[in-house]
Coordinates of C-alpha atoms in Angstrom, one line a residue:
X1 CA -11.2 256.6 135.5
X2 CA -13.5 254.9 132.7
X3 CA -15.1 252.1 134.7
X4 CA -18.7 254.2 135.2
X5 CA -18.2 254.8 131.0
X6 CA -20.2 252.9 128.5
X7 CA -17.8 250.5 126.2
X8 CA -18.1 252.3 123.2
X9 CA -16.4 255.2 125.3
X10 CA -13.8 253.0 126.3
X11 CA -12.7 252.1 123.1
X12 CA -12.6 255.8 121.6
X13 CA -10.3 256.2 124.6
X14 CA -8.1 253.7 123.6
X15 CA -7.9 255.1 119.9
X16 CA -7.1 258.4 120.9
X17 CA -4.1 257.2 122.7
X18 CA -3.2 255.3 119.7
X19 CA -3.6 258.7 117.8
X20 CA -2.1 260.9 120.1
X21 CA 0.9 259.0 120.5
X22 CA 1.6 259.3 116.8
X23 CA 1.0 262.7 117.0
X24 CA 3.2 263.8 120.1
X25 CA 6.1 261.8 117.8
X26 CA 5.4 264.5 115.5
X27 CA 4.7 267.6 117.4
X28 CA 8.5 266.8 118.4
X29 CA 9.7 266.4 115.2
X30 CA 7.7 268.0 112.7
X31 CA 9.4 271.2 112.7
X32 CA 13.0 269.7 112.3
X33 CA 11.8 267.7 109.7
X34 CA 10.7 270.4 107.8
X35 CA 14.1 272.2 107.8
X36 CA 16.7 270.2 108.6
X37 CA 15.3 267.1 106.5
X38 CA 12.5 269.0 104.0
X39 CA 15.0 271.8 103.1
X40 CA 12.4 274.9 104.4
X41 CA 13.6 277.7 105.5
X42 CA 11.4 279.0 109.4
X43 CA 9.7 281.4 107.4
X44 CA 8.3 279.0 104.9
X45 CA 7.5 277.0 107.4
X46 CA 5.4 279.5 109.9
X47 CA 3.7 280.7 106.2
X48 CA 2.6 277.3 105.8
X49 CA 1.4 276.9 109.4
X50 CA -0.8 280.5 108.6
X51 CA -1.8 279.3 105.4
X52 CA -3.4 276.1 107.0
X53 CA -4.7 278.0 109.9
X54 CA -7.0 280.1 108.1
X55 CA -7.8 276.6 105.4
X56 CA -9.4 275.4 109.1
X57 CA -10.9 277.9 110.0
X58 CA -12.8 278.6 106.6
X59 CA -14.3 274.5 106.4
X60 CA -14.3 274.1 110.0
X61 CA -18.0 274.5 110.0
X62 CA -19.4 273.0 106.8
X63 CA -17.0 270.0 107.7
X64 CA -18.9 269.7 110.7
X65 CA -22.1 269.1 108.3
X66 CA -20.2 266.7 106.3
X67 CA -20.3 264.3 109.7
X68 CA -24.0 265.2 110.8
X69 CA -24.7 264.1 107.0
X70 CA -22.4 260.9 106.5
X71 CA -22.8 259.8 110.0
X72 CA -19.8 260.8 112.8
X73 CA -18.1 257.5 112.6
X74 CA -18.1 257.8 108.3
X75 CA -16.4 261.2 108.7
X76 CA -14.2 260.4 111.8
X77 CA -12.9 257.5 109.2
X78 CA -12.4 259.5 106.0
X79 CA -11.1 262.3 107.6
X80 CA -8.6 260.4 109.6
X81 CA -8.0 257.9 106.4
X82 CA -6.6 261.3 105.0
X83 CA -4.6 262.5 107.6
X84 CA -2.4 259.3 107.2
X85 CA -2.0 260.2 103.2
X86 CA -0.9 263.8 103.8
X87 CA 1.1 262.8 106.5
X88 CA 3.0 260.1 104.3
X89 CA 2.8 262.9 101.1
X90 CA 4.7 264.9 103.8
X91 CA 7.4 262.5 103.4
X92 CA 7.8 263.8 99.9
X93 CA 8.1 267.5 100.3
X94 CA 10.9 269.2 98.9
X95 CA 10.0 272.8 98.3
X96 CA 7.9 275.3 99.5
X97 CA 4.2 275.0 97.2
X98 CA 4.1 271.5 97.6
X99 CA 4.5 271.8 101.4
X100 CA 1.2 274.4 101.7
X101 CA -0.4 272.3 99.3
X102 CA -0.4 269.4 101.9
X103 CA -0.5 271.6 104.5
X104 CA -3.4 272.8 103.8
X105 CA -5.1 269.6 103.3
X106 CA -3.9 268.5 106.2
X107 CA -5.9 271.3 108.1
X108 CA -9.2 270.2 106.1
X109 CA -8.8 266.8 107.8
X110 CA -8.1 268.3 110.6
X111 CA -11.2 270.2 110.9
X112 CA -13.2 267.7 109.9
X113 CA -12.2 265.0 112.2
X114 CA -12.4 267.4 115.1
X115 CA -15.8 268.4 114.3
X116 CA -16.4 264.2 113.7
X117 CA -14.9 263.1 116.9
X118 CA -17.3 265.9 119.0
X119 CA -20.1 264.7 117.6
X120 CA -19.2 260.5 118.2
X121 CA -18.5 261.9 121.9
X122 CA -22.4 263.3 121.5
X123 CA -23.8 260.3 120.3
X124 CA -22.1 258.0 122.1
X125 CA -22.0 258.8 125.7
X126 CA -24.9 260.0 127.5
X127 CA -26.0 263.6 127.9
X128 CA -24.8 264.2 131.5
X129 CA -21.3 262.1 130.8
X130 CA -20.5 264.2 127.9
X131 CA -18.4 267.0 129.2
X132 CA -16.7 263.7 131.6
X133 CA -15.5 261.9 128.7
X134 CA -14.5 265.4 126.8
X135 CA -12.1 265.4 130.1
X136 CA -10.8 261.7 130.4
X137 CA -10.0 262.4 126.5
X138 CA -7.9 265.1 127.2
X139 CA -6.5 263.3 129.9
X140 CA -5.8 260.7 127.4
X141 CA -4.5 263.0 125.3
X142 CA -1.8 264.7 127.6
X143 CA -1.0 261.1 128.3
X144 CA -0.3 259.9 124.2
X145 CA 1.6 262.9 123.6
X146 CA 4.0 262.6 126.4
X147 CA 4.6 259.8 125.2
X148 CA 5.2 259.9 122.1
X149 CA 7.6 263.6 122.5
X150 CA 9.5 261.1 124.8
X151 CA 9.8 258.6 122.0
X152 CA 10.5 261.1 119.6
X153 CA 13.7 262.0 121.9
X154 CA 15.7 259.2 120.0
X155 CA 14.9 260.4 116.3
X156 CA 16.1 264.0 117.7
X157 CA 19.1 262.4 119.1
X158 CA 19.9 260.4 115.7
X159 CA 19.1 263.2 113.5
X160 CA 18.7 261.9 110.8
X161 CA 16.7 262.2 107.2
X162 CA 15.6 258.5 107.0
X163 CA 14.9 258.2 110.6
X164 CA 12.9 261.6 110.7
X165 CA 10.7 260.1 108.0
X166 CA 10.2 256.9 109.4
X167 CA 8.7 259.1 112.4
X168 CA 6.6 260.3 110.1
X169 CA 5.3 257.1 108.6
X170 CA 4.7 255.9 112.4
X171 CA 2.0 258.8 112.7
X172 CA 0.7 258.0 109.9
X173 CA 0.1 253.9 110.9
X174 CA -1.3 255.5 113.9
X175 CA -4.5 257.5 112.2
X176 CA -5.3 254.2 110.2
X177 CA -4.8 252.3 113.2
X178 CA -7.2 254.6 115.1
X179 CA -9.5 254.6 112.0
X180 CA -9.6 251.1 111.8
X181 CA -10.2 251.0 115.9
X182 CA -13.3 253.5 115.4
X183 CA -14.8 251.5 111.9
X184 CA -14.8 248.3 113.9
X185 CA -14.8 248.6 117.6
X186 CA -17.7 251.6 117.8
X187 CA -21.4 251.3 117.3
X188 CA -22.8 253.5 114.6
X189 CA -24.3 257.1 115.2
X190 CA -27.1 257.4 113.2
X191 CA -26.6 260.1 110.6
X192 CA -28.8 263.1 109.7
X193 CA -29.9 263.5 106.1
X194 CA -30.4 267.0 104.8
X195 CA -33.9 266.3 105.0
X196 CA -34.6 265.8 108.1
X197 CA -31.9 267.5 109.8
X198 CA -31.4 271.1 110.9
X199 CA -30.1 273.3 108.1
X200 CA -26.4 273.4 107.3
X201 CA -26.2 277.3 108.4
X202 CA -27.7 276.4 111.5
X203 CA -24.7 277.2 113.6
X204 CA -23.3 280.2 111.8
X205 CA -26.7 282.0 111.9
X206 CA -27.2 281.5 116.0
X207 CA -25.7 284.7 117.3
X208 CA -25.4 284.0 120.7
X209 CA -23.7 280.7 120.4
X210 CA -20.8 282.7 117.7
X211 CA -21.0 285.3 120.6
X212 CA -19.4 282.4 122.7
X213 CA -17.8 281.2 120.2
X214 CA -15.5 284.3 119.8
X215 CA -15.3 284.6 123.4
X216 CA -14.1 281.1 124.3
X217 CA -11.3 281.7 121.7
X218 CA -10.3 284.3 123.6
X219 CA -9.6 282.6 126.4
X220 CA -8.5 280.0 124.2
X221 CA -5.3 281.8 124.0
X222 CA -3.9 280.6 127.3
X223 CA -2.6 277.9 125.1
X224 CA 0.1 280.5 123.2
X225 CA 0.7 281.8 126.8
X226 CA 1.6 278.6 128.2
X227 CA 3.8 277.3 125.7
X228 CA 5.2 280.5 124.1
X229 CA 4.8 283.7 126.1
X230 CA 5.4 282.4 129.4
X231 CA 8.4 280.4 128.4
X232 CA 9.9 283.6 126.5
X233 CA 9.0 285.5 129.3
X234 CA 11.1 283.4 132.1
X235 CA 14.5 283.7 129.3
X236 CA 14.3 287.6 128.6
X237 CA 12.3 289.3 131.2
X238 CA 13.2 287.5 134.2
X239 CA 16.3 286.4 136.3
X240 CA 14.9 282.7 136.5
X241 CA 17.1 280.4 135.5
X242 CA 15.7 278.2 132.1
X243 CA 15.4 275.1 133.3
X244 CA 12.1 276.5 135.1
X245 CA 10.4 276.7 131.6
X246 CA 10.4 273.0 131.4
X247 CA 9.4 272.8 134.9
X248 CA 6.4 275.2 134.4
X249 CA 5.6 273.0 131.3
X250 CA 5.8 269.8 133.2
X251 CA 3.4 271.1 135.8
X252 CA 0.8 272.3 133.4
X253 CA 0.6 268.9 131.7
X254 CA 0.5 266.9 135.2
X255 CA -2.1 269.0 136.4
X256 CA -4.6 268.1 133.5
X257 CA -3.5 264.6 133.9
X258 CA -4.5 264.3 137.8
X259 CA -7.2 267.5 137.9
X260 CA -9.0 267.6 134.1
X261 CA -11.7 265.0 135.5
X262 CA -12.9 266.9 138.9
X263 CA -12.1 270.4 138.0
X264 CA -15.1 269.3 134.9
X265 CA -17.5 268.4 137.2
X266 CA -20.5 270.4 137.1
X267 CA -20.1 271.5 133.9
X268 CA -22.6 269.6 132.2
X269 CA -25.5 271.7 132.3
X270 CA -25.3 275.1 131.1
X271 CA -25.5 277.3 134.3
X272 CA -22.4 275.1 135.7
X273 CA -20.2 276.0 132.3
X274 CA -21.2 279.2 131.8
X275 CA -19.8 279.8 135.9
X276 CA -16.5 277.7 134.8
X277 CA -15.8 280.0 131.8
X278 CA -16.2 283.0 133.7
X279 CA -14.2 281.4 136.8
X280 CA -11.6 280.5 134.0
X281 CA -11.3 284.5 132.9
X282 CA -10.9 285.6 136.5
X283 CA -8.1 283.1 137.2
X284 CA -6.4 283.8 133.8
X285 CA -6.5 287.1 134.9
X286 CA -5.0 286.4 138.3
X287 CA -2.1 284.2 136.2
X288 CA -1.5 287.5 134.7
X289 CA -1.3 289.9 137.5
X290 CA 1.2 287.4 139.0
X291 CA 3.3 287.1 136.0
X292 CA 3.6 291.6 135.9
X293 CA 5.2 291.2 139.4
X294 CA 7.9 289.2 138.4
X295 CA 9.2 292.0 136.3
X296 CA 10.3 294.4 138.9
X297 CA 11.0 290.5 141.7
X298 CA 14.1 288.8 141.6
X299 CA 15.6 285.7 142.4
X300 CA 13.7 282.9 144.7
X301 CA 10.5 285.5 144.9
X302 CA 10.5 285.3 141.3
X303 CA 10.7 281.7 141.0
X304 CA 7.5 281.3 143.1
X305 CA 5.4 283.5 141.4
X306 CA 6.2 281.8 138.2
X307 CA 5.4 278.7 140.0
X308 CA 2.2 280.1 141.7
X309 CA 1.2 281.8 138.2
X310 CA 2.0 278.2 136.3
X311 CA -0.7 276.6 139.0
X312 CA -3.3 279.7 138.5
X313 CA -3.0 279.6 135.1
X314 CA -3.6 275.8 134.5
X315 CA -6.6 275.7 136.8
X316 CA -8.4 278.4 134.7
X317 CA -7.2 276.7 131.8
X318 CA -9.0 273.4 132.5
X319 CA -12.3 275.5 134.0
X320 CA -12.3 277.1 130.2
X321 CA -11.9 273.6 128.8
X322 CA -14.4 272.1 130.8
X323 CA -17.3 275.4 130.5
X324 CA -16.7 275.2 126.7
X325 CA -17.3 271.8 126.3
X326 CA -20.6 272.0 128.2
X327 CA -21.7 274.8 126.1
X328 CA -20.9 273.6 123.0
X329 CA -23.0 270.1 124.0
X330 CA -26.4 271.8 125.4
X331 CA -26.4 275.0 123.0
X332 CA -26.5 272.4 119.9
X333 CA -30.2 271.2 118.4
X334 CA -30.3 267.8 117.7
X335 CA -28.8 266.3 114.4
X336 CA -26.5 269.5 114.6
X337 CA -24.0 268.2 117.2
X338 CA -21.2 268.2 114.2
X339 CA -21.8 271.7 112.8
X340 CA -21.8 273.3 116.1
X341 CA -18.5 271.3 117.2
X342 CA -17.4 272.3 113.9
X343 CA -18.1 276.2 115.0
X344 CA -17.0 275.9 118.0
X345 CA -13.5 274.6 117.1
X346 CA -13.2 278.0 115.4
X347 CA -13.2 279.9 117.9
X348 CA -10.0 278.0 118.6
X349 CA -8.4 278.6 115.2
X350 CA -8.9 281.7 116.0
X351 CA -7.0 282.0 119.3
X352 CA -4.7 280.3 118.1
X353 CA -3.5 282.0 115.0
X354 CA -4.1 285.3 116.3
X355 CA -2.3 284.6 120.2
X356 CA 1.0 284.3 119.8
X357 CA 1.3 287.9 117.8
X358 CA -0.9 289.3 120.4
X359 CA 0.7 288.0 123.5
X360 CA 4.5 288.5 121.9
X361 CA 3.5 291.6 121.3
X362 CA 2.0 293.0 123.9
X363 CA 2.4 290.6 127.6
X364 CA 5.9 289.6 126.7
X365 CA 7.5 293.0 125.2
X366 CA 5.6 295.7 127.0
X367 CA 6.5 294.2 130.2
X368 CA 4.1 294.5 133.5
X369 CA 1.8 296.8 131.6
X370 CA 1.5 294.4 128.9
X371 CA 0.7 291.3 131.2
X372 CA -2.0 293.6 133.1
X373 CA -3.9 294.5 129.8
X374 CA -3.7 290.7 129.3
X375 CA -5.6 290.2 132.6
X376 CA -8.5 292.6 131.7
X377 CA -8.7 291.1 128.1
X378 CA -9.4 287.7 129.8
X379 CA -11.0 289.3 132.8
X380 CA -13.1 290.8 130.2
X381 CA -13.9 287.3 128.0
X382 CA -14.6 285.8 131.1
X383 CA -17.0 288.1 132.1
X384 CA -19.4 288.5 128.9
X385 CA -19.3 284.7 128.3
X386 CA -22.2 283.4 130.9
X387 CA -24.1 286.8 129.5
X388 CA -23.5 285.7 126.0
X389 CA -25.0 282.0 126.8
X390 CA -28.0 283.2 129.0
X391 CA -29.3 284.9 125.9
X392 CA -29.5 281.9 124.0
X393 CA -33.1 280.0 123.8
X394 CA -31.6 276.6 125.2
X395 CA -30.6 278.8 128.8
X396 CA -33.5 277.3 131.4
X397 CA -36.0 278.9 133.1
X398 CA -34.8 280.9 136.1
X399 CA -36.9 277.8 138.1
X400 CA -34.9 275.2 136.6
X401 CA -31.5 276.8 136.3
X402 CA -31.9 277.6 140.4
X403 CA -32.8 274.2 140.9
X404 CA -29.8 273.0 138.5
X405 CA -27.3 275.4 140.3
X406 CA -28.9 274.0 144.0
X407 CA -27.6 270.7 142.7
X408 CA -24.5 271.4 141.1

């Protein structure tokens, strides 16, 4: 899988499965901790979660800057130096303002490392194995967290305060770990002073790319339908039993882990990732239309749609992965690559605060007719996207894109 890579590559790979195993611990836990061991009550909780939502969204951007400035590997550092200390403050929360307090920090280093790590990807792979090691990362990814939700089966099973803070402390080991794995096993990427560089607006003044910014968040939201919608869905809408949630779940994540690499090929330049995002809305759309026909299907015909609709919707969901990432790459200028990973991260915030209301509310609770305005919402996403991107200046030539499509 990483052979063809460059070495640098190959270590970042190996720190973000040190990260993400720390953070699947979490993703397990996190929430118990925070009411069974913290003392929150769910409401104070989700607030918190909305409150650091929008705190990412707002520096995802300048953050990005921050790492063209400092250098991607200074920022990746610092950023993920202080996701270990609000992870250990975490430890330490009690009530309700302290816990958005570190919340909220907690999404500024967020943000910032995300918009760091993008632009380490930039500088250290080559052009045309960019949007390839985007995909073996998220392969890594799905891999770390499996991993560590499994481990994080025996602090659920104990269920206890001291051990659910011990889980805690582990993620946090894990980001200096991976900090200390990108400070001394990566080369440098040189940084872009202010002087030099493209101006810190850059990004949020190039309409076309926020044009696909907003619509790749859009189809962003296929997260929220995969691990909420379609999952409430199957328990009050259908006659499934709901042990099939954990099977639709289980083939999501092993079809990223086996398809993530191939189904990104041809992605790298922009004709081939503007095609993927708008293959992405169609199929998104077809997960949809599948989905409204199990509400009037029942029993072993309803089990294979879910089934069909789980494999339609995780192919469309790598093709957006894959399309965005290639966009996001080529639309950049040089010395921006961290501003515009930083924008285009947003567009994610954005799905995924605003999905889960708008998928609860309308696919889930209206029934068929809310799962086929769904499909024409991504239908729709899909569609525009490869306009929005073909009216940007970096779009080749009509020569060179036909000659780029011929060898796609």
């Amino acid at each position: 899988m990483t052979g063809s890579l460059p070495p640098a590559v190959r270590r970042l790979i190996a720190a973000t499965l040190v990260n993400t195993l720390g953070n699947g611990v979490y993703a397990a836990v996190g929430a118990l901790y925070l009411t069974r061991a913290a003392g929150l009550s769910v409401g104070q909780v989700g607030v918190g979660l909305t409150v650091a939502g929008l705190v990412g969204l707002v520096t995802s951007t300048p953050l990005g800057v921050v790492a063209d400035r400092l250098g991607p590997n200074r920022a990746y550092v610092g950023f993920l130096i202080l996701q270990a200390i609000t992870m250990s403050a975490l430890t330490q929360v009690r009530s309700f303002v302290p816990y958005v307090v570190v919340a909220g920090v907690t999404a500024i280093a967020d943000s910032g490392q995300r918009g760091a790590k993008g632009a380490l990807i930039a500088g250290l792979s080559p052009a045309d194995q960019r949007v390839r090691t985007r995909a073996i990362l998220r392969v890594t990814t799905n891999i770390g967290m499996g991993a560590g939700m499994a481990l994080a089966g025996i602090v659920l099973a104990v269920d206890r305060r001291e051990v659910y803070v011990v889980a805690l402390l582990v993620n946090a080991v894990t980001y200096l770990a991976t900090a200390a794995l990108v400070r001394f096993g990566l080369p440098a990427v040189e940084r872009v002073p202010s002087a030099t560089g493209p101006a810190a607006s850059t990004a949020l003044k190039d309409r076309p790319f926020l044009v696909f910014v907003a619509l790749d968040g859009v189809l962003s939201m296929h997260n929220a339908m995969a691990q909420i919608a379609i999952p409430l869905w199957v328990a009050t809408a259908t006659d499934a039993p709901r042990w099939l949630i954990s099977v639709l779940l289980v083939i999501n994540s092993v079809a990223v882990v086996l398809l993530q690499i191939r189904v990104a090929r041809g992605t790298e330049s922009l004709p081939g990732a503007a095609r993927a995002g708008r293959r992405a809305g169609l199929l998104l759309a077809a997960a949809c239309v599948v989905l409204a026909l199990t509400d009037i299907t029942s029993g072993a015909i309803t089990v294979g749609l879910l089934i069909a609709a789980a494999l339609v919707h995780v192919l469309g969901e790598m093709l957006q992965s894959a399309g965005g990432w290639g966009i996001s790459f080529e639309l950049a200028p040089p010395g921006a690559q961290g501003q515009y990973q930083g924008a285009y991260a947003m567009g994610h915030q954005v799905g995924d605060l605003m999905a889960p209301l708008i998928l609860t509310t309308i696919a889930v609770t209206w029934g068929w007719p809310g799962w086929l305005l769904t499909a024409t919402i991504f239908l729709t996403a899909g569609t525009l996207l490869p306009i929005a991107v073909r009216r940007h200046p970096c779009w080749p030539e009509p020569t060179a894109a036909r000659d780029q499509v011929a060898t796609a």
